[in-house]
Amino acid sequence: MREVKIGLVGFGNVGRELVRQLLAREYIIAERFSIRFSIVFIADSKGVLYGTPTIRKDLLEKALDVPRGAISSLKGGIRGELACSAVEKVGPDVVVEVTPSVYDLNAPALENVDVALENGADVVLANKAPLALRYEYFMKKAVSLGCRIFFKACIMAGTPLVDFIMYGLRGREIGSLVGILNGTTNYVLGLIEEGLSFREAVKRAVVEGYAEPNYTTDLEGIDLAAKASILYSLSMKPISINNVIIENKIDGSIEEIIKDAKLKRLKVKYVAVLFRNEAPRVKLITLSEENVMAQVKGVQNCVKIRTLDESEMLLMGPGAGRRVTALTLLSDLLLSAHKVRGGRD
Ligand code: HSE
């Protein structure tokens, strides 16, 4: 049995769900993979909870009940302590970064990734900001330090698009990719189609927990742009979110747009569009009702990929939600736990 030490940064919906899944699947993971994951610290926005040296099950269960920002109030907690200090002190094997995505080069998440790599840890991300802003920098740094960055949970949350491209399409070139990649807006568009107002639909998406903590990130296309930039970097060439063109946002005017489309038997979708050698775009499109992508409902995501060898592929599946995101993080943790280095690029 090999022990893998996890440093968990971010203890909101997704971070907590990951802990629940790790606890619930402890025996299956041990039996199938001969791996024991132990959490050595949990950091939230206000401090850090340390283990002795790992956080025991009873303390993890208690942690799940503390309010947000209060993890350091538990025994072993240090209020005011930063996640990157915890990484330096403890030296985990892998750092899971699941704080909200803040698209600012000075955001703490970028420093957390830097420090994790410098301390020899792999990184597992649900936070999109580090790679949306600095994909090339972080990937080069990881390779030079013998570490890896896993980011399957950043895009299509519960559907392994990143693995599909990285492993399944290895050695082939993607010519274009069109995707419904924001669950919240797809859910909102669907509710408006059913007759809800824009406001009511957004409120429901927030209550369901699909939206980003600041839901304007979803509505203004920033979340889609982040995903577009990461996918473009992965499959074409490195690009920053700042170079993604956002053609449309979702606001109150969408009610009229959907009404008009309905009269023409068309469906409105909010998509990321990537073509090789062109800047990625985020925009509203209309599709005939028979189009497969037009039938993608709720927080489902769907991506259509065309390779330069003229194959067309479609991948559809869950795109948002704490449980599917946590399960995808778990898959990346298992990939990280297999110490096959240098197999990425
Ligand atoms: N807010 C995002 C979405 C969460 O709705 O797609 C998953 O990235």
Coordinates of C-alpha atoms in Angstrom, one line a residue, residues 6-342:
I6 CA -2.6 15.5 -0.3
G7 CA -2.6 19.2 0.5
L8 CA -6.1 20.5 -0.1
V9 CA -6.4 24.2 -1.0
G10 CA -10.0 25.4 -1.0
F11 CA -12.7 24.1 1.2
G12 CA -16.0 25.2 -0.4
N13 CA -18.5 23.0 -2.1
V14 CA -16.0 21.1 -4.3
G15 CA -13.2 20.8 -1.7
R16 CA -15.7 19.3 0.9
E17 CA -17.2 17.0 -1.7
L18 CA -13.7 15.7 -2.5
V19 CA -13.1 14.9 1.2
R20 CA -16.5 13.1 1.3
Q21 CA -15.6 11.0 -1.7
L22 CA -12.2 10.2 -0.4
L23 CA -13.7 9.0 2.8
A24 CA -16.4 7.0 1.1
R25 CA -14.1 5.4 -1.4
E26 CA -11.1 4.7 0.9
Y27 CA -11.5 0.9 0.8
I28 CA -12.2 0.7 -2.9
I29 CA -9.1 2.9 -3.7
A30 CA -7.0 0.7 -1.4
E31 CA -8.3 -2.5 -2.9
R32 CA -8.2 -1.6 -6.6
F33 CA -5.1 0.7 -6.7
S34 CA -3.2 -0.1 -3.5
I35 CA -3.2 3.5 -2.6
R36 CA -4.0 5.3 0.6
F37 CA -4.7 9.0 0.2
S38 CA -4.1 11.0 3.3
I39 CA -4.8 14.7 3.7
V40 CA -2.0 16.5 5.4
F41 CA -3.5 20.0 5.4
I42 CA -6.6 21.8 4.4
A43 CA -6.4 25.5 3.6
D44 CA -9.3 27.9 3.2
S45 CA -9.4 31.7 2.7
K46 CA -8.7 32.3 6.4
G47 CA -6.2 29.7 7.5
V48 CA -4.9 26.2 7.5
L49 CA -5.8 23.0 9.4
Y50 CA -2.7 20.7 9.8
G51 CA -2.7 17.0 10.5
T52 CA -0.4 15.2 12.9
P53 CA 1.0 14.3 10.4
T54 CA -2.2 13.5 8.5
I55 CA -5.7 14.7 9.3
R56 CA -7.5 11.8 11.0
K57 CA -10.9 10.6 9.8
D58 CA -12.8 12.0 12.9
L59 CA -11.2 15.4 12.4
L60 CA -12.1 15.4 8.6
E61 CA -15.7 14.6 9.5
K62 CA -15.7 17.5 12.0
A63 CA -14.2 19.8 9.3
L64 CA -17.1 19.0 7.0
D65 CA -19.4 20.6 9.5
V66 CA -17.5 23.9 10.1
P67 CA -18.8 27.0 8.3
R68 CA -16.8 28.4 5.4
G69 CA -13.6 30.1 6.4
A70 CA -13.5 28.4 9.8
I71 CA -11.3 25.4 9.1
S72 CA -8.5 26.9 11.2
S73 CA -10.8 27.1 14.3
L74 CA -10.4 23.3 14.7
K75 CA -7.6 21.7 16.8
G76 CA -4.4 21.8 14.7
G77 CA -5.5 25.0 12.8
I78 CA -3.6 28.2 12.4
R79 CA -5.6 31.2 11.5
G80 CA -4.0 33.6 9.0
E81 CA -1.7 30.9 7.7
L82 CA -1.4 30.8 3.9
A83 CA -1.7 27.7 1.7
C84 CA 1.7 28.2 0.2
S85 CA 3.3 28.2 3.6
A86 CA 1.6 24.9 4.4
V87 CA 3.0 23.4 1.1
E88 CA 6.5 24.5 2.1
K89 CA 6.1 23.2 5.7
V90 CA 4.5 19.9 4.9
G91 CA 5.8 18.9 1.4
P92 CA 2.7 17.0 0.1
D93 CA 3.0 14.7 -2.8
V94 CA 0.1 16.5 -4.6
V95 CA -1.6 19.8 -4.1
V96 CA -5.3 20.1 -5.0
E97 CA -6.3 23.7 -5.9
V98 CA -10.1 24.2 -5.8
T99 CA -10.4 27.8 -4.8
P100 CA -12.7 30.0 -6.9
S101 CA -11.1 30.9 -10.3
V102 CA -9.9 34.5 -10.1
Y103 CA -8.5 35.7 -13.4
D104 CA -5.7 37.9 -12.0
L105 CA -2.0 37.2 -12.4
N106 CA -1.7 38.2 -8.7
A107 CA -4.3 35.7 -7.5
P108 CA -3.0 33.4 -4.7
A109 CA -3.9 30.3 -6.7
L110 CA -1.1 31.1 -9.2
E111 CA 1.4 31.4 -6.3
N112 CA 0.0 28.2 -4.8
V113 CA 0.7 26.3 -8.1
D114 CA 4.2 27.8 -8.3
V115 CA 5.1 26.9 -4.8
A116 CA 3.6 23.4 -5.1
L117 CA 5.8 22.7 -8.2
E118 CA 8.9 24.2 -6.6
N119 CA 8.4 21.8 -3.7
G120 CA 8.1 18.8 -6.0
A121 CA 4.4 18.3 -5.7
D122 CA 2.0 17.4 -8.6
V123 CA -0.9 19.7 -8.9
V124 CA -4.6 18.8 -9.5
L125 CA -6.7 21.7 -10.5
A126 CA -10.4 22.6 -10.6
N127 CA -9.4 26.3 -10.5
K128 CA -9.1 27.3 -14.1
A129 CA -7.3 30.6 -13.6
P130 CA -3.6 29.3 -13.4
L131 CA -3.8 27.6 -16.8
A132 CA -6.2 30.1 -18.4
L133 CA -3.6 32.8 -17.6
R134 CA -0.3 31.0 -17.8
Y135 CA -0.6 27.6 -19.4
E136 CA 2.8 27.5 -21.1
Y137 CA 4.7 28.9 -18.1
F138 CA 3.2 26.3 -15.7
M139 CA 3.5 23.4 -18.0
K140 CA 7.1 24.1 -18.8
K141 CA 7.8 24.6 -15.1
A142 CA 6.2 21.3 -14.2
V143 CA 8.2 19.4 -16.8
S144 CA 11.5 21.1 -15.7
L145 CA 10.8 20.1 -12.1
G146 CA 9.6 16.6 -12.8
C147 CA 6.1 17.3 -11.7
R148 CA 2.8 17.1 -13.5
I149 CA -0.4 19.2 -13.6
F150 CA -3.7 17.5 -14.0
F151 CA -6.7 19.7 -14.9
K152 CA -9.5 17.4 -16.1
A153 CA -12.0 19.0 -13.7
C154 CA -11.4 22.5 -15.2
I155 CA -13.4 21.6 -18.4
M156 CA -16.6 19.6 -18.6
A157 CA -16.4 18.9 -14.9
G158 CA -17.6 15.3 -14.9
T159 CA -16.7 14.3 -18.5
P160 CA -13.1 13.4 -19.3
L161 CA -12.6 15.7 -22.3
V162 CA -9.0 16.6 -21.3
D163 CA -8.0 12.9 -21.1
F164 CA -9.8 12.3 -24.4
I165 CA -7.7 14.9 -26.1
M166 CA -4.5 14.3 -24.2
Y167 CA -4.4 10.5 -24.4
G168 CA -7.0 9.5 -27.0
L169 CA -6.0 12.0 -29.7
R170 CA -2.3 11.8 -29.0
G171 CA -0.4 12.3 -32.2
R172 CA -3.4 13.7 -34.1
E173 CA -4.1 17.3 -34.7
I174 CA -7.3 19.0 -33.9
G175 CA -8.5 21.5 -36.6
S176 CA -11.6 22.8 -34.8
L177 CA -13.6 22.4 -31.7
V178 CA -17.0 23.8 -30.9
G179 CA -18.3 23.3 -27.4
I180 CA -21.2 23.9 -25.0
L181 CA -18.9 24.1 -22.1
N182 CA -20.7 26.3 -19.5
G183 CA -23.3 24.3 -17.6
T184 CA -24.8 27.3 -15.9
T185 CA -25.6 29.3 -19.1
N186 CA -26.9 26.1 -20.9
Y187 CA -29.2 25.5 -17.9
V188 CA -30.3 29.2 -17.9
L189 CA -31.0 29.1 -21.7
G190 CA -33.1 26.0 -21.3
L191 CA -35.2 27.4 -18.4
I192 CA -35.9 30.6 -20.4
E193 CA -37.0 28.4 -23.3
E194 CA -39.4 26.8 -20.9
G195 CA -40.9 30.2 -20.0
L196 CA -38.9 31.4 -17.0
S197 CA -37.6 35.0 -17.0
F198 CA -33.9 35.6 -17.3
R199 CA -33.7 36.6 -13.6
E200 CA -35.6 33.6 -12.4
A201 CA -33.5 31.2 -14.4
V202 CA -30.2 32.7 -13.1
K203 CA -31.5 32.5 -9.5
R204 CA -32.3 28.8 -10.0
A205 CA -28.8 28.1 -11.4
V206 CA -27.2 29.8 -8.4
V207 CA -29.4 27.8 -6.0
E208 CA -28.5 24.5 -7.7
G209 CA -24.8 25.3 -7.1
Y210 CA -23.8 25.2 -10.8
A211 CA -22.8 28.9 -11.1
E212 CA -19.4 30.3 -10.2
P213 CA -19.3 32.1 -6.8
N214 CA -19.6 35.3 -8.8
Y215 CA -22.1 34.2 -11.4
T216 CA -21.4 37.1 -13.8
T217 CA -18.3 35.0 -14.6
D218 CA -20.6 32.5 -16.3
L219 CA -23.0 35.0 -17.8
E220 CA -20.3 37.3 -19.2
G221 CA -18.6 34.4 -20.9
I222 CA -15.5 34.6 -18.8
D223 CA -15.8 31.0 -17.6
L224 CA -16.3 29.9 -21.2
A225 CA -13.3 32.0 -22.3
A226 CA -11.1 30.4 -19.6
K227 CA -12.1 26.9 -20.8
A228 CA -11.6 27.9 -24.5
S229 CA -8.1 29.2 -23.7
I230 CA -7.1 26.0 -21.8
L231 CA -8.4 23.8 -24.6
Y232 CA -6.7 25.9 -27.3
S233 CA -3.5 25.7 -25.3
L234 CA -3.9 21.9 -24.9
S235 CA -4.8 21.1 -28.5
M236 CA -3.4 24.0 -30.7
K237 CA -1.0 26.4 -29.1
P238 CA -0.6 28.2 -25.8
I239 CA -2.9 31.3 -25.4
S240 CA -4.1 33.4 -22.5
I241 CA -7.7 33.9 -21.6
N242 CA -7.0 37.6 -22.4
N243 CA -6.7 36.7 -26.1
V244 CA -10.1 35.0 -26.3
I245 CA -12.7 37.1 -28.1
I246 CA -16.0 37.3 -26.2
E247 CA -18.6 38.2 -28.9
N248 CA -21.7 37.9 -26.7
K249 CA -22.8 37.9 -23.1
I250 CA -26.0 36.5 -21.6
D251 CA -28.2 39.2 -20.2
G252 CA -31.9 40.2 -20.1
S253 CA -31.9 40.5 -23.9
I254 CA -31.6 36.8 -24.2
E255 CA -35.4 36.4 -23.6
E256 CA -36.1 38.1 -27.0
I257 CA -33.4 36.2 -28.8
I258 CA -34.8 32.9 -27.6
K259 CA -38.4 33.9 -28.5
D260 CA -37.3 34.9 -32.0
A261 CA -35.4 31.6 -32.4
K262 CA -38.3 29.6 -31.2
L263 CA -40.5 31.0 -33.9
K264 CA -38.0 29.8 -36.5
R265 CA -37.7 26.4 -34.7
L266 CA -34.1 27.1 -33.8
K267 CA -32.3 26.6 -30.5
V268 CA -29.9 29.2 -29.0
K269 CA -26.6 27.9 -27.6
Y270 CA -23.7 29.7 -25.9
V271 CA -20.5 28.1 -27.1
A272 CA -16.7 28.3 -27.4
V273 CA -15.4 28.1 -30.9
L274 CA -11.8 27.1 -31.6
F275 CA -10.2 27.0 -35.0
R276 CA -6.5 26.3 -35.5
N277 CA -4.7 29.6 -36.3
E278 CA -7.6 31.8 -35.3
A279 CA -8.3 33.4 -31.9
P280 CA -10.8 31.4 -29.9
R281 CA -14.3 32.9 -29.6
V282 CA -17.2 32.8 -27.2
K283 CA -20.5 33.4 -28.8
L284 CA -24.2 32.7 -29.1
I285 CA -25.2 30.5 -32.0
T286 CA -28.5 29.2 -33.3
L287 CA -28.9 25.6 -34.3
S288 CA -31.7 23.6 -35.9
E289 CA -33.7 21.6 -33.4
E290 CA -32.5 18.4 -35.0
N291 CA -28.8 19.2 -34.5
V292 CA -27.3 17.0 -31.7
M293 CA -25.8 19.9 -29.9
A294 CA -29.2 21.7 -29.9
Q295 CA -30.5 18.8 -27.7
V296 CA -27.9 19.2 -25.0
K297 CA -30.0 20.0 -21.9
G298 CA -29.4 21.5 -18.4
V299 CA -25.8 21.4 -17.2
Q300 CA -24.8 18.8 -19.8
N301 CA -21.9 19.9 -21.9
C302 CA -21.1 18.8 -25.4
V303 CA -18.1 19.2 -27.6
K304 CA -17.6 18.5 -31.3
I305 CA -14.1 18.0 -32.4
R306 CA -12.8 17.8 -36.0
T307 CA -9.3 16.5 -36.5
L308 CA -7.1 17.5 -39.5
D309 CA -7.5 13.9 -40.7
E310 CA -11.2 14.7 -41.3
S311 CA -12.6 12.7 -38.4
E312 CA -15.5 14.2 -36.4
M313 CA -16.1 13.3 -32.8
L314 CA -18.7 14.2 -30.3
L315 CA -18.4 14.0 -26.5
M316 CA -21.3 14.7 -24.2
G317 CA -21.7 14.5 -20.5
P318 CA -22.0 16.4 -17.2
G319 CA -20.4 19.8 -17.1
A320 CA -21.0 21.2 -13.7
G321 CA -21.9 20.1 -10.2
R322 CA -19.9 19.5 -7.0
R323 CA -20.2 15.6 -7.1
V324 CA -19.0 15.1 -10.7
T325 CA -16.3 17.6 -10.2
A326 CA -15.0 15.9 -7.1
L327 CA -15.1 12.5 -8.8
T328 CA -13.0 13.9 -11.7
L329 CA -10.5 15.3 -9.2
L330 CA -10.3 11.9 -7.7
S331 CA -9.5 10.4 -11.1
D332 CA -6.7 13.0 -11.5
L333 CA -5.4 12.1 -8.0
L334 CA -5.2 8.5 -9.1
L335 CA -3.3 9.5 -12.2
S336 CA -1.0 11.5 -10.1
A337 CA -0.5 8.7 -7.7
H338 CA 0.8 6.5 -10.5
K339 CA 4.4 7.8 -10.6
V340 CA 4.9 7.4 -14.4
R341 CA 6.9 10.5 -15.1
G342 CA 7.5 12.1 -18.4

